[in-house]
Coordinates of C-alpha atoms in Angstrom, one line a residue:
M1 CA 70.2 -53.8 34.3
A2 CA 67.7 -51.2 33.3
D3 CA 67.8 -49.6 29.9
S4 CA 69.0 -45.9 30.2
S5 CA 66.5 -44.8 27.6
Q6 CA 63.5 -45.8 29.7
N7 CA 61.5 -43.0 31.4
N8 CA 62.4 -42.3 35.0
P9 CA 59.5 -40.7 36.9
K10 CA 61.7 -39.2 39.6
K11 CA 64.1 -37.5 37.1
E12 CA 61.2 -36.1 35.1
L13 CA 59.7 -34.5 38.2
L14 CA 63.0 -33.0 39.1
Y15 CA 63.5 -31.6 35.6
A16 CA 60.0 -30.1 35.6
L17 CA 60.6 -28.5 39.0
A18 CA 63.9 -27.1 37.8
G19 CA 62.2 -25.6 34.7
V20 CA 59.6 -24.0 36.8
G21 CA 62.2 -22.5 39.1
I22 CA 64.3 -21.1 36.2
F23 CA 61.1 -19.6 34.7
L24 CA 60.2 -17.9 38.0
A25 CA 63.7 -16.6 38.5
I26 CA 63.7 -15.0 35.0
V27 CA 60.3 -13.3 35.7
L28 CA 61.7 -12.1 39.1
L29 CA 64.8 -10.7 37.5
I30 CA 62.8 -8.9 34.8
G31 CA 60.6 -7.3 37.5
I32 CA 63.6 -6.2 39.6
S33 CA 65.3 -4.7 36.6
A34 CA 62.2 -2.7 35.6
F35 CA 62.0 -1.4 39.2
L36 CA 65.6 -0.4 39.3
R37 CA 65.7 1.1 35.8
P38 CA 66.7 4.8 35.9
A39 CA 64.1 7.4 35.1
G40 CA 63.7 8.1 31.4
E41 CA 64.6 4.6 30.3
H42 CA 61.6 2.4 29.3
M43 CA 60.7 -0.8 27.5
E44 CA 58.9 -0.8 24.2
V45 CA 55.2 -1.0 25.3
A46 CA 51.9 -0.2 23.6
V47 CA 50.2 2.9 24.9
D48 CA 47.0 4.7 23.9
E49 CA 47.1 8.0 21.9
D50 CA 46.3 10.2 24.8
A51 CA 49.2 8.9 26.8
A52 CA 51.5 9.3 23.8
E53 CA 50.5 12.9 23.5
V54 CA 51.3 13.6 27.2
V55 CA 54.7 12.0 26.8
E56 CA 55.4 13.9 23.6
T57 CA 54.4 17.2 25.3
E58 CA 56.7 16.5 28.2
V59 CA 59.6 15.6 26.1
T60 CA 59.1 18.6 23.9
A61 CA 59.0 21.0 26.8
A62 CA 62.0 19.4 28.4
A63 CA 64.1 19.6 25.3
S64 CA 62.9 23.1 24.2
A65 CA 64.8 25.3 26.6
E66 CA 67.6 25.5 24.1
N67 CA 69.1 28.8 25.3
T68 CA 70.2 27.5 28.7
V69 CA 71.4 24.3 30.3
A70 CA 70.5 25.5 33.8
E71 CA 68.3 23.5 36.1
P72 CA 65.4 25.3 37.8
I73 CA 66.2 26.8 41.2
V74 CA 63.6 27.1 43.9
S75 CA 64.4 29.4 46.8
V76 CA 64.6 27.9 50.3
R77 CA 65.2 31.2 51.9
D78 CA 62.8 34.0 53.0
E79 CA 64.3 36.8 51.0
P80 CA 62.8 39.6 48.9
I81 CA 64.7 38.4 45.8
E82 CA 63.6 35.4 43.8
P83 CA 65.6 33.1 41.5
I84 CA 65.1 33.5 37.8
P85 CA 63.0 30.7 36.4
V86 CA 64.1 28.6 33.4
V87 CA 62.0 29.4 30.4
A88 CA 60.9 26.6 28.2
I89 CA 60.6 27.4 24.5
T90 CA 57.0 26.4 23.5
E91 CA 56.9 28.1 20.0
P92 CA 60.3 27.2 18.5
K93 CA 59.5 28.3 15.0
K94 CA 58.5 31.8 16.1
V95 CA 61.6 32.0 18.3
E96 CA 63.8 31.0 15.4
L97 CA 62.2 33.7 13.3
G98 CA 62.7 36.3 16.0
N99 CA 66.3 35.2 16.3
M100 CA 66.8 35.8 12.5
L101 CA 65.0 39.2 12.6
W102 CA 67.1 40.2 15.6
F103 CA 70.2 40.1 13.5
D104 CA 68.7 41.2 10.2
T105 CA 69.9 44.7 9.3
R106 CA 67.3 45.0 6.5
L107 CA 64.9 46.1 9.2
S108 CA 66.7 49.4 9.1
K109 CA 66.7 52.1 6.4
S110 CA 70.4 52.0 5.9
G111 CA 70.7 48.2 5.9
G112 CA 73.4 48.6 8.5
L113 CA 71.6 48.5 11.9
S114 CA 69.9 45.6 13.6
C115 CA 68.3 45.1 17.0
N116 CA 71.6 43.6 18.1
S117 CA 73.4 46.9 17.3
C118 CA 72.1 48.6 20.4
H119 CA 71.2 45.4 22.4
D120 CA 74.3 43.3 21.8
L121 CA 73.7 39.8 23.2
A122 CA 77.4 39.3 23.5
K123 CA 77.5 42.3 25.9
G124 CA 74.7 41.6 28.3
G125 CA 72.0 42.9 26.0
T126 CA 73.5 46.4 25.8
D127 CA 76.1 48.3 23.7
N128 CA 78.3 49.5 26.5
I129 CA 78.4 53.1 25.4
P130 CA 76.6 56.1 27.0
T131 CA 73.9 56.4 24.3
S132 CA 73.5 54.3 21.1
I133 CA 74.6 55.2 17.6
G134 CA 71.6 55.4 15.3
H135 CA 70.9 56.1 11.6
G136 CA 73.5 58.3 10.0
W137 CA 75.6 58.2 13.2
A138 CA 72.9 60.0 15.1
E139 CA 73.5 60.2 18.8
G140 CA 70.8 58.4 20.8
P141 CA 68.9 60.4 23.5
I142 CA 69.3 57.8 26.3
N143 CA 71.3 54.8 27.4
S144 CA 70.2 51.5 25.8
P145 CA 68.8 49.3 28.6
T146 CA 69.5 45.6 28.6
V147 CA 67.0 43.3 26.9
L148 CA 68.0 40.3 29.2
N149 CA 65.2 39.3 31.5
S150 CA 62.9 42.0 30.0
R151 CA 60.0 39.6 30.2
F152 CA 59.8 40.3 33.9
F153 CA 59.4 44.1 33.5
L154 CA 56.1 45.9 34.0
A155 CA 56.7 48.0 30.9
Q156 CA 59.5 48.7 28.3
F157 CA 61.9 51.6 27.8
W158 CA 63.1 53.9 30.5
D159 CA 59.9 55.9 30.5
G160 CA 57.7 52.8 30.2
R161 CA 56.0 54.0 27.0
A162 CA 55.6 50.5 25.6
K163 CA 53.3 48.2 27.6
D164 CA 55.0 45.0 26.4
L165 CA 57.8 43.5 24.3
M166 CA 55.7 43.4 21.1
E167 CA 54.9 47.1 21.3
Q168 CA 58.6 47.8 22.1
A169 CA 59.8 45.8 19.2
G170 CA 58.0 48.0 16.7
G171 CA 59.3 51.3 18.1
P172 CA 63.0 51.5 17.0
I173 CA 62.2 50.4 13.5
E174 CA 60.3 53.7 12.8
N175 CA 62.4 56.0 15.1
P176 CA 64.2 58.4 12.8
I177 CA 67.3 58.5 14.9
E178 CA 67.4 54.7 15.5
M179 CA 66.7 52.4 12.5
A180 CA 64.9 55.2 10.6
S181 CA 62.8 52.8 8.5
S182 CA 59.0 52.3 8.4
H183 CA 56.7 49.4 9.2
E184 CA 55.5 49.5 5.6
H185 CA 59.0 49.3 4.2
V186 CA 60.0 46.4 6.4
V187 CA 56.9 44.5 5.5
K188 CA 57.7 44.9 1.8
V189 CA 61.3 43.8 2.3
L190 CA 60.4 40.6 4.1
N191 CA 57.5 39.7 1.8
S192 CA 59.9 39.9 -1.1
I193 CA 62.0 37.1 0.3
P194 CA 60.4 33.7 -0.3
E195 CA 62.1 31.9 2.6
Y196 CA 60.9 34.5 5.0
K197 CA 57.3 34.1 3.7
T198 CA 57.5 30.3 4.1
R199 CA 58.8 30.5 7.6
F200 CA 56.2 33.1 8.7
N201 CA 53.4 31.1 7.3
E202 CA 54.6 27.9 9.0
A203 CA 55.2 29.7 12.3
F204 CA 51.9 31.5 12.4
D205 CA 49.9 28.9 10.6
T206 CA 48.8 31.4 7.9
D207 CA 48.8 31.5 4.1
G208 CA 49.2 35.1 3.3
D209 CA 51.6 38.1 3.4
I210 CA 53.7 38.8 6.4
T211 CA 52.3 41.5 8.6
I212 CA 54.0 44.0 11.0
D213 CA 52.2 42.4 13.9
Q214 CA 53.7 39.0 13.0
I215 CA 57.2 40.6 12.8
T216 CA 57.0 42.4 16.1
S217 CA 55.4 39.3 17.7
A218 CA 58.3 37.0 16.5
I219 CA 60.9 39.5 17.9
A220 CA 59.0 39.7 21.2
I221 CA 58.7 36.0 21.5
F222 CA 62.5 35.7 20.9
E223 CA 63.2 38.4 23.5
D224 CA 60.9 36.5 25.9
T225 CA 63.5 33.6 26.0
L226 CA 66.4 35.9 26.9
V227 CA 66.7 35.0 30.6
T228 CA 69.8 34.5 32.7
P229 CA 69.1 31.9 35.4
N230 CA 71.6 30.1 37.6
S231 CA 73.5 33.1 39.0
R232 CA 75.6 32.3 42.0
F233 CA 73.2 34.4 44.2
D234 CA 70.3 32.3 42.9
Q235 CA 72.2 29.2 43.8
W236 CA 72.6 30.6 47.3
L237 CA 68.8 31.3 47.4
G238 CA 68.4 27.6 46.4
G239 CA 70.3 26.5 49.5
D240 CA 73.9 26.3 48.4
D241 CA 75.8 28.1 51.3
D242 CA 79.0 27.9 49.4
A243 CA 77.8 29.6 46.2
I244 CA 78.8 33.1 47.5
T245 CA 81.6 34.3 49.8
A246 CA 81.3 35.9 53.2
Q247 CA 82.1 39.3 51.6
E248 CA 79.4 38.9 49.0
L249 CA 76.9 37.8 51.7
N250 CA 77.8 40.8 53.8
G251 CA 77.3 43.0 50.7
Y252 CA 73.8 41.6 50.3
K253 CA 73.1 42.3 54.0
V254 CA 74.2 46.0 53.6
F255 CA 72.2 46.2 50.3
K256 CA 69.1 44.9 52.0
E257 CA 69.4 46.7 55.3
S258 CA 70.0 50.1 53.7
G259 CA 66.8 49.9 51.8
C260 CA 67.9 49.0 48.2
V261 CA 65.4 46.1 48.1
V262 CA 62.5 48.5 48.3
C263 CA 63.0 49.1 44.5
H264 CA 65.4 46.3 43.6
S265 CA 63.7 43.1 44.6
G266 CA 61.7 40.2 43.0
I267 CA 63.0 38.1 40.1
A268 CA 64.7 40.9 38.2
L269 CA 65.8 43.1 41.1
G270 CA 64.1 46.0 39.3
G271 CA 61.9 46.7 36.3
S272 CA 58.7 46.4 38.4
S273 CA 58.1 50.0 39.4
F274 CA 58.7 53.6 38.4
Q275 CA 60.7 55.8 40.8
K276 CA 62.0 59.4 41.0
F277 CA 65.7 59.5 40.3
G278 CA 67.1 61.9 42.9
V279 CA 65.0 61.7 46.0
F280 CA 67.3 63.4 48.6
E281 CA 69.5 65.2 46.1
K282 CA 69.1 66.1 42.4
Y283 CA 71.1 64.0 40.0
T284 CA 73.4 66.3 37.9
T285 CA 73.3 65.4 34.2
Q286 CA 73.4 67.0 30.8
N287 CA 70.9 64.4 29.5
L288 CA 67.6 66.0 28.5
S289 CA 65.3 63.0 29.2
E290 CA 62.6 63.7 31.7
G291 CA 61.3 60.2 32.2
R292 CA 57.6 59.4 32.6
Y293 CA 56.8 63.1 32.2
A294 CA 57.2 62.6 28.4
V295 CA 54.5 59.9 28.5
T296 CA 52.0 61.3 31.1
G297 CA 52.6 65.1 30.9
K298 CA 52.3 65.1 34.7
E299 CA 54.6 67.4 36.6
A300 CA 55.0 64.8 39.3
D301 CA 56.4 62.4 36.8
K302 CA 59.4 64.5 35.9
Y303 CA 62.6 62.5 36.3
V304 CA 60.6 59.4 37.2
F305 CA 62.1 56.4 35.4
K306 CA 61.5 52.7 35.3
V307 CA 63.8 51.1 37.9
P308 CA 66.5 49.2 36.0
T309 CA 67.2 45.6 36.7
L310 CA 70.4 44.7 38.6
R311 CA 70.7 41.3 37.0
N312 CA 74.0 41.0 35.1
I313 CA 74.8 44.6 36.2
E314 CA 78.6 44.0 35.9
L315 CA 78.0 43.5 32.1
T316 CA 75.7 46.4 31.4
Y317 CA 77.8 49.5 32.0
P318 CA 77.8 52.4 31.7
Y319 CA 75.1 53.1 34.3
F320 CA 72.0 55.2 34.7
H321 CA 69.7 56.6 32.0
D322 CA 72.4 59.0 30.7
G323 CA 75.2 56.3 30.7
Q324 CA 77.6 58.7 32.3
V325 CA 78.9 56.4 35.1
N326 CA 81.3 53.7 34.1
S327 CA 82.2 52.5 37.6
L328 CA 79.9 50.2 39.5
A329 CA 81.3 51.4 42.8
E330 CA 80.6 55.0 41.8
A331 CA 77.1 54.0 40.8
V332 CA 76.5 52.4 44.2
N333 CA 77.8 55.5 46.0
I334 CA 75.6 57.9 44.0
M335 CA 72.5 55.7 44.6
G336 CA 73.2 55.6 48.3
K337 CA 73.6 59.4 48.4
I338 CA 70.7 60.6 46.2
Q339 CA 68.2 57.9 46.8
L340 CA 68.8 56.7 50.4
N341 CA 70.6 59.7 51.9
R342 CA 73.4 57.4 53.0
E343 CA 77.2 57.6 52.6
Y344 CA 78.6 54.1 52.3
T345 CA 82.0 53.4 53.7
E346 CA 84.6 52.1 51.3
E347 CA 84.3 48.6 52.8
E348 CA 80.5 48.7 52.4
T349 CA 80.7 49.8 48.8
T350 CA 83.3 47.1 48.0
D351 CA 81.1 44.5 49.6
I352 CA 77.9 45.7 47.8
V353 CA 79.8 45.6 44.5
A354 CA 80.9 42.1 45.3
F355 CA 77.3 41.1 45.9
L356 CA 76.1 42.7 42.7
K357 CA 78.5 40.6 40.7
T358 CA 76.9 37.4 42.0
L359 CA 73.8 38.4 40.0
T360 CA 75.4 37.6 36.7
G361 CA 73.6 34.5 35.4
D362 CA 74.1 32.0 32.5
Q363 CA 73.9 34.1 29.3
P364 CA 71.5 32.9 26.6
V365 CA 73.0 30.5 24.1
I366 CA 72.3 32.3 20.8
N367 CA 72.6 30.8 17.3
Y368 CA 74.0 33.4 14.9
P369 CA 71.6 32.8 11.9
T370 CA 72.2 32.5 8.2
L371 CA 69.7 34.9 6.7
P372 CA 67.9 34.3 3.5
P373 CA 69.2 36.5 0.6
S374 CA 67.5 39.4 -1.0
N375 CA 66.5 39.3 -4.6
E376 CA 65.7 41.7 -7.5
N377 CA 62.3 42.3 -5.9
T378 CA 63.6 43.3 -2.5
P379 CA 63.6 47.1 -1.8
L380 CA 67.1 48.4 -1.6
P381 CA 68.6 50.0 1.6
E382 CA 69.7 53.6 1.7
P383 CA 73.0 53.6 3.6
F384 CA 73.9 57.1 2.7
E385 CA 71.9 60.3 2.7
K386 CA 71.5 61.7 -0.8
T387 CA 72.0 65.4 -1.0
T388 CA 71.0 67.7 -3.8
S389 CA 73.1 70.7 -4.9

């Protein structure tokens, strides 16, 4: 009888073949799992520096759109209206600074007014009153337009006197019936606060005093992120037939066929042109604003205003430059009459209003900031007018 400890050539061959088979199976399984692995999951591998920079850039961009969770929508329909794109935040430190400045009342003379006072981000970027309350309870001359989606406008303010958001941001600070301060005062205030100086130097890669250009730039860059994508109408543009109702779709058809899209089209449904308010009939108002005429001095520009956006229109009442119309249905009927020479039926008005409400998008997610404190070197606010007897 043979000794069991002796080598058996046949068994050794079988064991060797089995080992090779197991090894190949393991390799095959690894390959299959790598192929089936969901996008975004990866194995720890060595990459060169250029590839790492690309990945880092992509991750940063993907994670930087902090004020919305909406996915980008691409229109699949041939319509004069375009979906609002999702905006990636590429300069987060400047955006954070702008967010802080937006709520900082020290930008005003009284220390009681901020950008958010007239453009409340909890109210669609407006204050929902006919004209804003300014310094010393001054009555503003015109209705505060929404700041949401203002990055898509050809100019800022109703009369278009500011060419961009940065120029716009500096205006209210010095306006005597708005924040009633001065650029020089605001610069002194912010430079007296060490945390602000550190943040500005980091954001703008500088090592000096804060400037008014940096201040207005930070506010403008923050405003640039205030977009409202993913409205139900945008979802319909993207191919979702169930995103809007039959009534809302009919309202859009009436809106389009009656000529509203001549001025209210594109991404913002407005903000891209100046038009005379009161084409077929004069608009009756006590408001003294004369529109572009105040900027150009041309007689033809009297009562010519920047066309307002219709995005989030159900949130941004009261309507028109004088803020005298609180009802969206009434606003629709007035526009039909004086701009298009058309009397809408009650059903048409109801359907158009239903369509307009589909334009409300995801509101920006805003962090209410904790502001750095003033100190003994910070210029004091003047909340009350001092009178002399």
